[in-house]
Structure formats: C-alpha cells, structure tokens
mmCIF file of C-alpha atoms in Angstrom:
data_model
loop_
_atom_site.group_PDB
_atom_site.id
_atom_site.type_symbol
_atom_site.label_atom_id
_atom_site.label_comp_id
_atom_site.label_asym_id
_atom_site.label_seq_id
_atom_site.Cartn_x
_atom_site.Cartn_y
_atom_site.Cartn_z
ATOM 1 C CA MET A 1 -35.258 52.393 21.074
ATOM 2 C CA SER A 2 -33.237 54.968 22.980
ATOM 3 C CA THR A 3 -30.769 57.286 21.305
ATOM 4 C CA SER A 4 -27.825 55.386 22.788
ATOM 5 C CA GLN A 5 -29.225 52.091 21.583
ATOM 6 C CA LEU A 6 -29.737 53.503 18.099
ATOM 7 C CA GLN A 7 -26.186 54.805 18.048
ATOM 8 C CA LEU A 8 -24.921 51.384 19.160
ATOM 9 C CA PHE A 9 -26.931 49.689 16.414
ATOM 10 C CA GLN A 10 -25.587 52.071 13.779
ATOM 11 C CA SER A 11 -21.999 51.556 14.996
ATOM 12 C CA ALA A 12 -22.418 47.774 14.943
ATOM 13 C CA VAL A 13 -23.757 47.811 11.385
ATOM 14 C CA MET A 14 -21.159 50.215 10.033
ATOM 15 C CA GLN A 15 -18.210 48.516 11.746
ATOM 16 C CA SER A 16 -19.263 44.941 11.066
ATOM 17 C CA TRP A 17 -16.730 42.754 9.238
ATOM 18 C CA ASN A 18 -19.628 41.187 7.327
ATOM 19 C CA ALA A 19 -21.200 43.154 4.504
ATOM 20 C CA ILE A 20 -24.590 44.504 5.590
ATOM 21 C CA VAL A 21 -27.134 46.205 3.387
ATOM 22 C CA ILE A 22 -30.651 47.464 4.280
ATOM 23 C CA THR A 23 -33.262 47.944 1.579
ATOM 24 C CA ASP A 24 -36.823 49.147 1.610
ATOM 25 C CA ALA A 25 -39.641 46.639 1.165
ATOM 26 C CA ASP A 26 -40.998 48.032 -2.108
ATOM 27 C CA LEU A 27 -41.061 44.831 -4.157
ATOM 28 C CA ALA A 28 -42.435 46.603 -7.226
ATOM 29 C CA ALA A 29 -39.408 48.904 -7.318
ATOM 30 C CA GLY A 30 -36.999 46.038 -6.589
ATOM 31 C CA CYS A 31 -36.263 46.822 -2.916
ATOM 32 C CA CYS A 32 -33.870 49.731 -3.183
ATOM 33 C CA VAL A 33 -30.841 50.285 -0.983
ATOM 34 C CA GLU A 34 -31.121 52.684 1.915
ATOM 35 C CA ILE A 35 -28.060 51.765 3.998
ATOM 36 C CA ALA A 36 -24.899 49.832 3.108
ATOM 37 C CA ASN A 37 -21.943 49.523 5.438
ATOM 38 C CA PRO A 38 -18.309 50.008 4.332
ATOM 39 C CA ALA A 39 -17.769 46.231 4.121
ATOM 40 C CA PHE A 40 -20.599 45.954 1.582
ATOM 41 C CA CYS A 41 -19.236 48.850 -0.442
ATOM 42 C CA ALA A 42 -15.744 47.320 -0.433
ATOM 43 C CA MET A 43 -17.130 43.943 -1.528
ATOM 44 C CA THR A 44 -19.158 45.358 -4.432
ATOM 45 C CA GLY A 45 -16.921 48.245 -5.462
ATOM 46 C CA TYR A 46 -19.797 50.708 -5.260
ATOM 47 C CA SER A 47 -19.925 53.706 -2.946
ATOM 48 C CA LEU A 48 -22.953 54.246 -0.726
ATOM 49 C CA ASP A 49 -24.050 57.150 -2.928
ATOM 50 C CA GLU A 50 -23.936 54.852 -5.980
ATOM 51 C CA LEU A 51 -25.963 52.166 -4.184
ATOM 52 C CA ARG A 52 -28.560 54.282 -2.402
ATOM 53 C CA GLY A 53 -31.967 54.225 -4.112
ATOM 54 C CA ARG A 54 -31.019 51.407 -6.491
ATOM 55 C CA PRO A 55 -32.134 47.773 -6.380
ATOM 56 C CA LEU A 56 -29.493 45.102 -5.794
ATOM 57 C CA LYS A 57 -30.450 43.482 -9.084
ATOM 58 C CA MET A 58 -27.613 45.637 -10.409
ATOM 59 C CA LEU A 59 -25.197 43.082 -8.889
ATOM 60 C CA GLN A 60 -26.546 40.207 -10.972
ATOM 61 C CA GLY A 61 -24.947 38.962 -14.197
ATOM 62 C CA PRO A 62 -24.535 36.060 -16.627
ATOM 63 C CA ASP A 63 -23.459 33.490 -14.003
ATOM 64 C CA THR A 64 -26.015 34.468 -11.379
ATOM 65 C CA ASP A 65 -28.089 31.356 -10.676
ATOM 66 C CA PRO A 66 -31.721 31.991 -11.792
ATOM 67 C CA ALA A 67 -33.051 29.321 -9.440
ATOM 68 C CA VAL A 68 -31.495 31.100 -6.459
ATOM 69 C CA ILE A 69 -32.969 34.428 -7.558
ATOM 70 C CA ASP A 70 -36.410 32.838 -8.026
ATOM 71 C CA HIS A 71 -36.197 31.462 -4.493
ATOM 72 C CA LEU A 72 -35.079 34.885 -3.238
ATOM 73 C CA ARG A 73 -38.080 36.618 -4.844
ATOM 74 C CA ALA A 74 -40.494 34.068 -3.367
ATOM 75 C CA CYS A 75 -39.082 34.647 0.107
ATOM 76 C CA LEU A 76 -39.327 38.411 -0.285
ATOM 77 C CA ARG A 77 -42.923 38.182 -1.469
ATOM 78 C CA GLU A 78 -43.813 36.027 1.527
ATOM 79 C CA ALA A 79 -41.683 38.144 3.900
ATOM 80 C CA ARG A 80 -39.764 35.131 5.183
ATOM 81 C CA PHE A 81 -36.110 34.424 5.850
ATOM 82 C CA PHE A 82 -33.887 33.723 2.834
ATOM 83 C CA GLU A 83 -30.445 32.156 2.602
ATOM 84 C CA GLY A 84 -28.525 31.387 -0.570
ATOM 85 C CA THR A 85 -25.278 31.387 -2.559
ATOM 86 C CA THR A 86 -24.669 32.599 -6.116
ATOM 87 C CA THR A 87 -22.365 34.646 -8.335
ATOM 88 C CA ASN A 88 -22.582 38.452 -8.174
ATOM 89 C CA TYR A 89 -20.668 41.148 -10.066
ATOM 90 C CA ARG A 90 -18.740 44.140 -8.778
ATOM 91 C CA LYS A 91 -18.778 47.598 -10.275
ATOM 92 C CA ASP A 92 -15.658 46.785 -12.337
ATOM 93 C CA GLY A 93 -17.387 43.721 -13.843
ATOM 94 C CA SER A 94 -15.394 41.139 -11.915
ATOM 95 C CA SER A 95 -17.380 38.310 -10.391
ATOM 96 C CA TYR A 96 -17.430 37.011 -6.839
ATOM 97 C CA ILE A 97 -19.339 34.306 -5.027
ATOM 98 C CA VAL A 98 -21.590 35.557 -2.280
ATOM 99 C CA ARG A 99 -23.336 33.736 0.527
ATOM 100 C CA TRP A 100 -26.068 35.855 2.081
ATOM 101 C CA ASN A 101 -29.195 35.853 4.134
ATOM 102 C CA ILE A 102 -32.105 38.278 4.188
ATOM 103 C CA SER A 103 -34.459 38.915 7.069
ATOM 104 C CA PRO A 104 -37.698 40.923 6.927
ATOM 105 C CA VAL A 105 -37.942 43.987 9.235
ATOM 106 C CA ARG A 106 -41.318 45.074 10.629
ATOM 107 C CA ASP A 107 -42.393 48.143 12.572
ATOM 108 C CA ASP A 108 -44.142 48.148 15.925
ATOM 109 C CA ASP A 109 -47.478 47.487 14.191
ATOM 110 C CA GLY A 110 -46.085 44.423 12.386
ATOM 111 C CA VAL A 111 -45.986 46.145 9.021
ATOM 112 C CA LEU A 112 -43.129 45.065 6.720
ATOM 113 C CA THR A 113 -40.894 48.087 6.142
ATOM 114 C CA HIS A 114 -37.421 46.868 5.214
ATOM 115 C CA PHE A 115 -35.149 43.908 4.499
ATOM 116 C CA ILE A 116 -31.723 43.526 6.065
ATOM 117 C CA SER A 117 -29.126 41.374 4.388
ATOM 118 C CA VAL A 118 -25.857 40.055 5.812
ATOM 119 C CA GLN A 119 -23.400 38.927 3.120
ATOM 120 C CA GLN A 120 -19.983 37.313 2.769
ATOM 121 C CA ASP A 121 -17.659 37.055 -0.215
ATOM 122 C CA ILE A 122 -16.778 33.346 -0.170
ATOM 123 C CA SER A 123 -14.912 33.302 -3.501
ATOM 124 C CA GLU A 124 -11.619 32.285 -1.904
ATOM 125 C CA HIS A 125 -13.306 29.603 0.164
ATOM 126 C CA VAL A 126 -15.075 28.197 -2.896
ATOM 127 C CA ARG A 127 -11.871 28.352 -4.937
ATOM 128 C CA THR A 128 -10.022 26.453 -2.229
ATOM 129 C CA GLU A 129 -12.794 23.879 -2.041
ATOM 130 C CA ARG A 130 -12.737 23.440 -5.809
ATOM 131 C CA GLU A 131 -8.965 23.045 -5.772
ATOM 132 C CA ASN A 132 -9.236 20.507 -2.964
ATOM 133 C CA ARG A 133 -11.882 18.568 -4.888
ATOM 134 C CA LEU A 134 -9.708 18.703 -7.999
ATOM 135 C CA LEU A 135 -6.723 17.500 -5.981
ATOM 136 C CA ALA A 136 -8.802 14.682 -4.502
ATOM 137 C CA ARG A 137 -9.985 13.664 -7.984
ATOM 138 C CA ALA A 138 -6.407 13.809 -9.270
ATOM 139 C CA LEU A 139 -5.146 11.674 -6.392
ATOM 140 C CA ASP A 140 -8.014 9.271 -6.935
ATOM 141 C CA ALA A 141 -7.323 9.063 -10.658
ATOM 142 C CA THR A 142 -3.607 8.311 -10.342
ATOM 143 C CA SER A 143 -2.610 4.702 -10.905
ATOM 144 C CA ASP A 144 -0.268 4.722 -7.897
ATOM 145 C CA PRO A 145 -1.796 3.888 -4.494
ATOM 146 C CA VAL A 146 -2.037 6.982 -2.272
ATOM 147 C CA LEU A 147 -2.798 7.057 1.456
ATOM 148 C CA LEU A 148 -3.258 10.130 3.665
ATOM 149 C CA THR A 149 -3.264 10.024 7.465
ATOM 150 C CA ASP A 150 -3.517 12.579 10.249
ATOM 151 C CA ALA A 151 -0.675 13.264 12.684
ATOM 152 C CA GLN A 152 -1.725 10.241 14.777
ATOM 153 C CA ALA A 153 -1.437 8.027 11.666
ATOM 154 C CA ARG A 154 -5.210 7.567 11.390
ATOM 155 C CA ILE A 155 -6.227 7.071 7.769
ATOM 156 C CA ILE A 156 -8.380 9.878 6.358
ATOM 157 C CA PHE A 157 -8.068 9.198 2.613
ATOM 158 C CA ALA A 158 -7.225 6.247 0.366
ATOM 159 C CA ASN A 159 -7.481 6.524 -3.399
ATOM 160 C CA THR A 160 -9.040 3.965 -5.732
ATOM 161 C CA ALA A 161 -5.672 2.441 -6.643
ATOM 162 C CA PHE A 162 -4.920 1.810 -2.955
ATOM 163 C CA VAL A 163 -8.319 0.190 -2.460
ATOM 164 C CA GLU A 164 -7.782 -2.043 -5.490
ATOM 165 C CA VAL A 165 -4.296 -3.145 -4.416
ATOM 166 C CA THR A 166 -5.198 -3.915 -0.794
ATOM 167 C CA GLY A 167 -8.724 -5.223 -1.322
ATOM 168 C CA TYR A 168 -10.042 -3.060 1.538
ATOM 169 C CA PRO A 169 -12.993 -0.743 0.823
ATOM 170 C CA ALA A 170 -12.227 2.855 1.814
ATOM 171 C CA SER A 171 -14.986 2.814 4.439
ATOM 172 C CA GLU A 172 -13.321 -0.126 6.183
ATOM 173 C CA ILE A 173 -9.892 1.469 6.583
ATOM 174 C CA ARG A 174 -10.869 5.084 7.282
ATOM 175 C CA GLY A 175 -9.964 5.937 10.877
ATOM 176 C CA ARG A 176 -7.624 2.967 11.261
ATOM 177 C CA THR A 177 -3.825 3.013 11.078
ATOM 178 C CA PRO A 178 -1.490 1.503 8.444
ATOM 179 C CA ALA A 179 -0.616 -1.203 10.976
ATOM 180 C CA LEU A 180 -3.649 -2.916 9.431
ATOM 181 C CA PHE A 181 -1.461 -3.865 6.459
ATOM 182 C CA LYS A 182 1.505 -5.244 8.430
ATOM 183 C CA SER A 183 2.668 -8.617 7.143
ATOM 184 C CA GLY A 184 5.151 -9.507 9.884
ATOM 185 C CA ALA A 185 7.932 -9.630 7.277
ATOM 186 C CA HIS A 186 9.764 -6.584 8.702
ATOM 187 C CA ASP A 187 11.655 -6.494 11.990
ATOM 188 C CA ASP A 188 11.485 -3.851 14.724
ATOM 189 C CA ALA A 189 14.551 -2.067 13.329
ATOM 190 C CA PHE A 190 12.708 -1.416 10.054
ATOM 191 C CA TYR A 191 9.831 0.345 11.803
ATOM 192 C CA ALA A 192 12.200 2.157 14.164
ATOM 193 C CA GLY A 193 13.937 3.642 11.124
ATOM 194 C CA LEU A 194 10.568 4.666 9.689
ATOM 195 C CA ARG A 195 9.493 6.434 12.886
ATOM 196 C CA SER A 196 12.863 8.139 13.291
ATOM 197 C CA SER A 197 12.849 9.525 9.735
ATOM 198 C CA LEU A 198 9.305 10.862 9.934
ATOM 199 C CA ALA A 199 9.772 12.364 13.409
ATOM 200 C CA SER A 200 12.747 14.347 12.084
ATOM 201 C CA GLY A 201 10.628 15.651 9.187
ATOM 202 C CA GLN A 202 12.355 13.498 6.573
ATOM 203 C CA ASP A 203 10.845 11.198 3.971
ATOM 204 C CA PHE A 204 11.050 7.445 4.448
ATOM 205 C CA ARG A 205 11.490 5.287 1.355
ATOM 206 C CA ALA A 206 11.604 1.509 1.359
ATOM 207 C CA THR A 207 10.169 -1.632 -0.165
ATOM 208 C CA PHE A 208 7.325 -2.798 2.058
ATOM 209 C CA ILE A 209 5.871 -6.293 2.179
ATOM 210 C CA ASN A 210 2.219 -5.629 3.003
ATOM 211 C CA ARG A 211 -0.771 -7.859 3.596
ATOM 212 C CA ARG A 212 -3.996 -7.565 1.609
ATOM 213 C CA ARG A 213 -7.475 -8.022 3.028
ATOM 214 C CA ASP A 214 -7.535 -11.646 1.785
ATOM 215 C CA GLY A 215 -4.272 -12.394 3.620
ATOM 216 C CA SER A 216 -2.046 -12.487 0.537
ATOM 217 C CA LEU A 217 1.188 -10.493 0.497
ATOM 218 C CA TYR A 218 2.382 -7.903 -1.982
ATOM 219 C CA HIS A 219 5.555 -5.850 -2.419
ATOM 220 C CA ALA A 220 5.273 -2.066 -2.601
ATOM 221 C CA GLU A 221 7.902 0.571 -3.288
ATOM 222 C CA GLN A 222 6.634 3.135 -0.809
ATOM 223 C CA SER A 223 7.495 6.736 0.021
ATOM 224 C CA ILE A 224 6.068 8.287 3.205
ATOM 225 C CA SER A 225 6.354 12.044 3.752
ATOM 226 C CA PRO A 226 5.331 14.281 6.667
ATOM 227 C CA ILE A 227 3.128 17.312 5.881
ATOM 228 C CA CYS A 228 3.718 20.385 8.065
ATOM 229 C CA ASP A 229 1.677 23.521 8.755
ATOM 230 C CA GLU A 230 3.023 27.078 8.577
ATOM 231 C CA ALA A 231 4.517 26.705 12.057
ATOM 232 C CA GLY A 232 6.436 23.586 11.033
ATOM 233 C CA ARG A 233 4.238 21.215 13.030
ATOM 234 C CA ILE A 234 3.503 17.839 11.427
ATOM 235 C CA THR A 235 -0.220 17.635 10.712
ATOM 236 C CA HIS A 236 -0.473 14.738 8.256
ATOM 237 C CA TYR A 237 1.459 12.009 6.487
ATOM 238 C CA VAL A 238 1.120 11.061 2.826
ATOM 239 C CA SER A 239 2.191 7.744 1.364
ATOM 240 C CA VAL A 240 2.645 7.106 -2.350
ATOM 241 C CA SER A 241 3.479 3.573 -3.387
ATOM 242 C CA LYS A 242 3.801 1.300 -6.384
ATOM 243 C CA ASP A 243 2.864 -2.367 -6.417
ATOM 244 C CA ILE A 244 6.025 -4.125 -7.598
ATOM 245 C CA SER A 245 4.898 -7.683 -6.827
ATOM 246 C CA GLN A 246 5.100 -8.683 -10.473
ATOM 247 C CA ARG A 247 8.644 -7.359 -10.751
ATOM 248 C CA VAL A 248 9.688 -9.086 -7.517
ATOM 249 C CA ASP A 249 8.166 -12.356 -8.760
ATOM 250 C CA MET A 250 10.015 -11.986 -12.053
ATOM 251 C CA GLU A 251 13.313 -11.286 -10.290
ATOM 252 C CA GLN A 252 12.748 -14.289 -8.041
ATOM 253 C CA ALA A 253 11.982 -16.426 -11.091
ATOM 254 C CA LEU A 254 15.255 -15.310 -12.680
ATOM 255 C CA ARG A 255 17.149 -16.108 -9.478
ATOM 256 C CA ASP A 256 15.459 -19.487 -9.310
ATOM 257 C CA ALA A 257 16.302 -20.163 -12.937
ATOM 258 C CA ALA A 258 19.956 -19.470 -12.153
ATOM 259 C CA THR A 259 20.066 -21.538 -8.961
ATOM 260 C CA ARG A 260 17.335 -24.181 -9.280
ATOM 261 C CA ASP A 261 17.029 -27.349 -11.280
ATOM 262 C CA LYS A 262 14.178 -26.891 -13.745
ATOM 263 C CA LEU A 263 12.750 -30.411 -13.395
ATOM 264 C CA THR A 264 12.870 -30.987 -9.637
ATOM 265 C CA GLY A 265 13.033 -27.483 -8.175
ATOM 266 C CA LEU A 266 16.077 -28.486 -6.119
ATOM 267 C CA TYR A 267 19.276 -26.448 -6.082
ATOM 268 C CA ASN A 268 21.300 -27.039 -9.237
ATOM 269 C CA ARG A 269 24.901 -28.188 -9.065
ATOM 270 C CA HIS A 270 26.388 -24.722 -9.541
ATOM 271 C CA ARG A 271 24.436 -23.295 -6.610
ATOM 272 C CA GLY A 272 24.956 -26.497 -4.637
ATOM 273 C CA GLU A 273 28.723 -26.195 -4.890
ATOM 274 C CA GLN A 274 28.479 -22.628 -3.547
ATOM 275 C CA LEU A 275 26.317 -23.745 -0.613
ATOM 276 C CA LEU A 276 28.719 -26.606 0.122
ATOM 277 C CA GLU A 277 31.685 -24.199 0.218
ATOM 278 C CA GLU A 278 29.771 -21.850 2.539
ATOM 279 C CA ALA A 279 28.865 -24.721 4.882
ATOM 280 C CA ALA A 280 32.472 -25.959 4.877
ATOM 281 C CA ALA A 281 33.782 -22.475 5.748
ATOM 282 C CA GLU A 282 31.341 -22.281 8.649
ATOM 283 C CA ALA A 283 32.314 -25.761 9.867
ATOM 284 C CA ARG A 284 36.014 -24.813 9.802
ATOM 285 C CA THR A 285 35.318 -21.810 12.064
ATOM 286 C CA GLY A 286 33.524 -23.843 14.720
ATOM 287 C CA GLY A 287 30.059 -24.039 13.211
ATOM 288 C CA GLY A 288 29.728 -27.759 13.896
ATOM 289 C CA PRO A 289 30.455 -30.892 11.864
ATOM 290 C CA LEU A 290 29.553 -30.892 8.151
ATOM 291 C CA THR A 291 28.242 -34.131 6.676
ATOM 292 C CA VAL A 292 27.190 -34.813 3.088
ATOM 293 C CA ILE A 293 25.084 -37.606 1.668
ATOM 294 C CA VAL A 294 25.487 -38.553 -1.975
ATOM 295 C CA CYS A 295 22.632 -40.713 -3.262
ATOM 296 C CA ASP A 296 21.693 -42.277 -6.559
ATOM 297 C CA VAL A 297 18.482 -43.864 -7.892
ATOM 298 C CA ASP A 298 19.176 -47.563 -8.475
ATOM 299 C CA HIS A 299 18.744 -48.969 -12.004
ATOM 300 C CA PHE A 300 17.541 -45.633 -13.280
ATOM 301 C CA LYS A 301 18.629 -46.376 -16.864
ATOM 302 C CA GLN A 302 16.330 -49.408 -16.856
ATOM 303 C CA VAL A 303 13.419 -47.198 -15.753
ATOM 304 C CA ASN A 304 13.992 -44.901 -18.738
ATOM 305 C CA ASP A 305 14.496 -47.786 -21.143
ATOM 306 C CA ARG A 306 11.406 -49.703 -20.025
ATOM 307 C CA PHE A 307 8.909 -46.949 -19.168
ATOM 308 C CA GLY A 308 10.266 -43.960 -21.108
ATOM 309 C CA HIS A 309 11.806 -40.659 -20.118
ATOM 310 C CA PRO A 310 8.533 -39.066 -18.872
ATOM 311 C CA ALA A 311 8.310 -41.849 -16.287
ATOM 312 C CA GLY A 312 11.963 -41.328 -15.420
ATOM 313 C CA ASP A 313 11.384 -37.627 -14.930
ATOM 314 C CA ARG A 314 8.416 -38.376 -12.693
ATOM 315 C CA ILE A 315 10.555 -40.699 -10.543
ATOM 316 C CA LEU A 316 13.166 -37.948 -10.132
ATOM 317 C CA ILE A 317 10.452 -35.486 -9.075
ATOM 318 C CA GLU A 318 8.991 -37.968 -6.562
ATOM 319 C CA VAL A 319 12.416 -38.774 -5.090
ATOM 320 C CA SER A 320 13.214 -35.041 -4.861
ATOM 321 C CA GLY A 321 10.012 -34.455 -2.920
ATOM 322 C CA ILE A 322 10.814 -37.198 -0.420
ATOM 323 C CA LEU A 323 14.345 -35.865 0.057
ATOM 324 C CA ARG A 324 13.073 -32.331 0.709
ATOM 325 C CA GLN A 325 10.479 -33.565 3.190
ATOM 326 C CA SER A 326 13.045 -35.658 5.070
ATOM 327 C CA VAL A 327 15.638 -33.004 5.903
ATOM 328 C CA ARG A 328 15.701 -29.910 8.097
ATOM 329 C CA GLY A 329 14.763 -26.532 6.659
ATOM 330 C CA ARG A 330 18.393 -25.396 6.876
ATOM 331 C CA ASP A 331 19.733 -28.381 4.907
ATOM 332 C CA ALA A 332 20.420 -28.092 1.168
ATOM 333 C CA VAL A 333 19.187 -30.758 -1.239
ATOM 334 C CA ILE A 334 20.934 -30.595 -4.610
ATOM 335 C CA ARG A 335 20.399 -32.327 -7.909
ATOM 336 C CA TRP A 336 24.042 -33.053 -8.598
ATOM 337 C CA GLY A 337 23.463 -34.483 -12.037
ATOM 338 C CA GLY A 338 21.232 -37.064 -13.767
ATOM 339 C CA GLU A 339 19.778 -39.320 -11.084
ATOM 340 C CA GLU A 340 22.393 -38.315 -8.470
ATOM 341 C CA PHE A 341 21.589 -36.062 -5.480
ATOM 342 C CA VAL A 342 23.700 -34.459 -2.747
ATOM 343 C CA ILE A 343 22.388 -33.463 0.684
ATOM 344 C CA VAL A 344 24.441 -30.939 2.668
ATOM 345 C CA LEU A 345 23.914 -31.298 6.432
ATOM 346 C CA ASP A 346 25.653 -28.460 8.264
ATOM 347 C CA ALA A 347 26.111 -28.662 12.039
ATOM 348 C CA CYS A 348 25.064 -32.297 11.917
ATOM 349 C CA PRO A 349 27.100 -34.987 13.717
ATOM 350 C CA GLN A 350 27.789 -38.117 11.721
ATOM 351 C CA ALA A 351 25.608 -40.354 13.895
ATOM 352 C CA ALA A 352 22.547 -38.121 13.325
ATOM 353 C CA ALA A 353 23.360 -37.971 9.604
ATOM 354 C CA ILE A 354 23.486 -41.788 9.421
ATOM 355 C CA ASP A 355 20.052 -42.027 11.080
ATOM 356 C CA LEU A 356 18.651 -39.485 8.592
ATOM 357 C CA ALA A 357 20.176 -41.285 5.592
ATOM 358 C CA GLU A 358 18.651 -44.581 6.722
ATOM 359 C CA ARG A 359 15.222 -42.983 7.118
ATOM 360 C CA ILE A 360 15.497 -41.576 3.606
ATOM 361 C CA ARG A 361 16.470 -44.971 2.192
ATOM 362 C CA VAL A 362 13.520 -46.650 3.907
ATOM 363 C CA ARG A 363 11.052 -43.966 2.761
ATOM 364 C CA ILE A 364 12.202 -44.233 -0.858
ATOM 365 C CA ALA A 365 11.956 -48.020 -0.785
ATOM 366 C CA ALA A 366 8.436 -47.825 0.681
ATOM 367 C CA HIS A 367 7.241 -45.395 -2.017
ATOM 368 C CA ARG A 368 5.363 -46.790 -5.014
ATOM 369 C CA ASP A 369 5.074 -44.995 -8.336
ATOM 370 C CA VAL A 370 1.764 -45.582 -10.132
ATOM 371 C CA GLU A 371 3.553 -46.931 -13.227
ATOM 372 C CA VAL A 372 7.088 -47.924 -12.286
ATOM 373 C CA GLY A 373 6.278 -49.290 -8.836
ATOM 374 C CA ARG A 374 9.124 -49.618 -6.337
ATOM 375 C CA VAL A 375 12.448 -47.842 -6.757
ATOM 376 C CA THR A 376 15.397 -47.797 -4.362
ATOM 377 C CA LEU A 377 18.232 -45.492 -3.452
ATOM 378 C CA SER A 378 21.899 -46.153 -2.736
ATOM 379 C CA LEU A 379 23.633 -43.671 -0.440
ATOM 380 C CA GLY A 380 27.180 -42.704 0.508
ATOM 381 C CA LEU A 381 27.952 -40.520 3.512
ATOM 382 C CA ALA A 382 31.072 -38.610 4.578
ATOM 383 C CA THR A 383 31.874 -36.060 7.276
ATOM 384 C CA LEU A 384 34.292 -33.204 6.606
ATOM 385 C CA ALA A 385 37.742 -33.834 8.071
ATOM 386 C CA PRO A 386 40.142 -31.097 9.210
ATOM 387 C CA ALA A 387 41.991 -29.475 6.287
ATOM 388 C CA GLU A 388 39.858 -31.462 3.809
ATOM 389 C CA SER A 389 38.564 -29.689 0.694
ATOM 390 C CA THR A 390 34.964 -29.969 -0.438
ATOM 391 C CA ASP A 391 36.087 -31.809 -3.568
ATOM 392 C CA GLU A 392 37.814 -34.396 -1.396
ATOM 393 C CA LEU A 393 34.732 -34.634 0.834
ATOM 394 C CA ILE A 394 32.450 -35.295 -2.141
ATOM 395 C CA ALA A 395 34.954 -37.796 -3.554
ATOM 396 C CA ARG A 396 34.884 -39.784 -0.301
ATOM 397 C CA ALA A 397 31.076 -39.724 -0.160
ATOM 398 C CA ASP A 398 31.013 -40.773 -3.835
ATOM 399 C CA ALA A 399 33.328 -43.673 -3.129
ATOM 400 C CA ALA A 400 31.016 -44.784 -0.292
ATOM 401 C CA LEU A 401 28.052 -44.569 -2.709
ATOM 402 C CA TYR A 402 29.710 -46.872 -5.214
ATOM 403 C CA GLN A 403 30.593 -49.229 -2.404
ATOM 404 C CA ALA A 404 26.850 -49.362 -1.597
ATOM 405 C CA LYS A 405 26.040 -50.125 -5.241
ATOM 406 C CA ARG A 406 28.654 -52.845 -5.441
ATOM 407 C CA GLY A 407 27.275 -54.252 -2.214
ATOM 408 C CA GLY A 408 23.834 -54.837 -3.751
ATOM 409 C CA ARG A 409 22.218 -51.361 -3.850
ATOM 410 C CA ASP A 410 19.377 -50.063 -1.635
ATOM 411 C CA ARG A 411 21.854 -49.483 1.159
ATOM 412 C CA LEU A 412 23.951 -46.839 2.908
ATOM 413 C CA CYS A 413 27.717 -46.913 3.189
ATOM 414 C CA VAL A 414 29.717 -44.517 5.340
ATOM 415 C CA ALA A 415 33.154 -43.300 4.261
ATOM 416 C CA GLU A 416 35.976 -43.979 6.628
ATOM 417 C CA SER A 417 37.044 -41.041 8.737
ATOM 418 C CA ARG A 418 40.230 -39.226 7.772
ATOM 419 C CA GLY A 419 42.781 -38.548 10.417
#
C-alpha cells in the first residue's frame, strides 16, 4: 500500500461516522485495542489512551447477552465474520445497545494479525421500536376499533376490536381501502364532507352505517383524523370508532314503542293522527289528493267470544299483515283502535283508492285462519275536501264504514264528496 493510500485509509477510519475499533488477534489476551476512531471513543466515553492495550471485554456488563458473546468468541477463534447486537456499558456506567460486526485482518502471507470492528449505537432506534411495539399492543388491546391507513387511504393496521366488529381478518383488509365497509346508507354529500374535512387537516366525526363481512350492517360512532409529518404533510389517517348498534337498536325500540301498536306492529293511533295531519298539510299545498280508508273486522266480538282472545289477536295480526302487503310503501296503515284500522293514502286519487280498497276486501275474504276460518272486512272511504279538517275527513269515512255494515258487511262504501 502506498503512503497516500495509507493516509487515505487512516483518514477514512478516523473521520468515519460509524465507530471503528481495531484490535490485535491475541485471543489469549482478549484481543486488545490498538486503534479506535473518535466516533468509537465518543460512543464508549473512553479516550484512545484509556482503550489502547485493553480488551473490549471492559465494555460488557450485567445486561450483555452471554449467548451473543459466546457466538462472538467462536467467530474470533475460527477467524470468521461476526455480526451481533447486545448491551454494552460506557465509562460512566450507562448502558447502550450496540450493533456491530467484526472482520478478521490477515497479512500478505495470510496470517491473522488483527480484527476490525464497525459499530453503531442503536439505543434510540431500539427504544423507538419498543415504543412502537408498545403502542401497537396498546392499540390492539383497546376495546374500541382502531384503523390506520396511509395517505392514499390504504389500510396498514387494524386492531383486534376492529377485526371482531367487522368480521374481516386483518390479512384480508390490509392494503385495501375503507370503501370495503361501505353500506350504501350514506349519500355523496356525506362522503364529500368527510373528504373536505380531512383535506383541510381537520377531524371528521360522524355516525357511520358500515357493512360487515357477512353483509350485516352496524352503526359506529367514528372519528377520523389526519396524521402529519414535521413539514405538515398528511402521511396517514387514523380512525377510532365505537360500535353503537345496540344503543341504536334500543333507541329504535323506544321510538317504536311510542309510535307502534304492540300487537300488530302498525302505527298506533297517536302516531297515525300525526301522519294524517302531515299528509293533509301536504295535500293542501298541492301534494295531490288525500284519501283515507277506515275498515273494521266484521263480527269480531263473536270471534273473541267463540274462539277466545288469543284467536282474536291472531286474526288482528293476520289482517294487519294483509293490509301492509296491499298498500304502497309510502302509505300509512294504522291500528285506530280495537278491530278498526285506518289507511292513509297520500297523493292517491279516489278512483285508485277505491280499486285498492276493493282488492283489500277481496284478499281478506279469501284468507282462511287455521282455527277461525273466514273473516271479512267492511270499509269506508273518503277523500279530503277543500277546507276540510282531518277530524271531519275521518268522520265521513267512518260514516261510510257504518253504511257498509248496515248494508250487510263485507263491502266498501264511499263517502259522498263535499263541495
């Protein structure tokens, strides 16, 4: 090696960012230090004078891994490359985690003369990794579903709670986007608001209706937050949610209890009167004609007296089902009281309402209960007149119903139009 090359080698070693130490190859003496660059001295806290002539065993301590040291000694004995990680100790007694490799150095005749070691203090890296693992375990242990995506909304982490709620294994959703869980229950404006909030660096909070792997829906109170780097660029998004399906179901049950008839599941009279007023207001502002049908199960008292109230209840349930199946989705079917029902047909001309009422009458008459047999329905129909109140409308339909009963039952009567 020329003088210039030797000088270059010495400069490279002494100026290297990595810690470099060169020892002799005297295994019996422990391979003592001959050269250590400033980076090695800074890492260990020892000066070159304090290191020179001493074996690096001086850096070992209570937490130094014996298995790593045993492997190191075997490699040195066999003059082969070594690489490992363990805990070392500085001059002041503080510990650090070192990752290092050792290479044997031979002379021109192939005789082993030295070992050169390149080392790095990876304590901060290990600490960060441990903190990240702890954070991951903490996120995984929390009972709230947590989802982490990259800036392109590709899923990179889902905790156990999220997996349990959605039914998707983590391996199946990793790399996909949260669009996988869309239920179709939200409109474009909902997602536009989400994108706008996140793009401006703000959190987005809402109740989501999501779809599980098995196709079932669930409600989630969800908060989505952007994560930014030091330059303010969005690098990730984190979502924390809570499955509130049980609460939503309970609230719906309470609403149903307040608005639905317990036996038939139809609207109760209180809610029915509200719906009738709403339909009448719409009809008065040009929403189309409003027609109501009032119907009553014929000879219902005789059914109860002869077959008992359970049979009577069953008849009411069967009639309710036929009424629901016979009308449009927008129409309201109401249990008005006892065996009496009211059907509110908004935006329905009287001629179409008469056809519907007749079909209902025929379907009821054709139905056979397993115990009671055939039952029939009498119906009265009226269409809202200008300036007429809903009470007056119901009274006219009621009068038409009683006309049908007096006329022999199992028939429809239509109230005369009001001028």
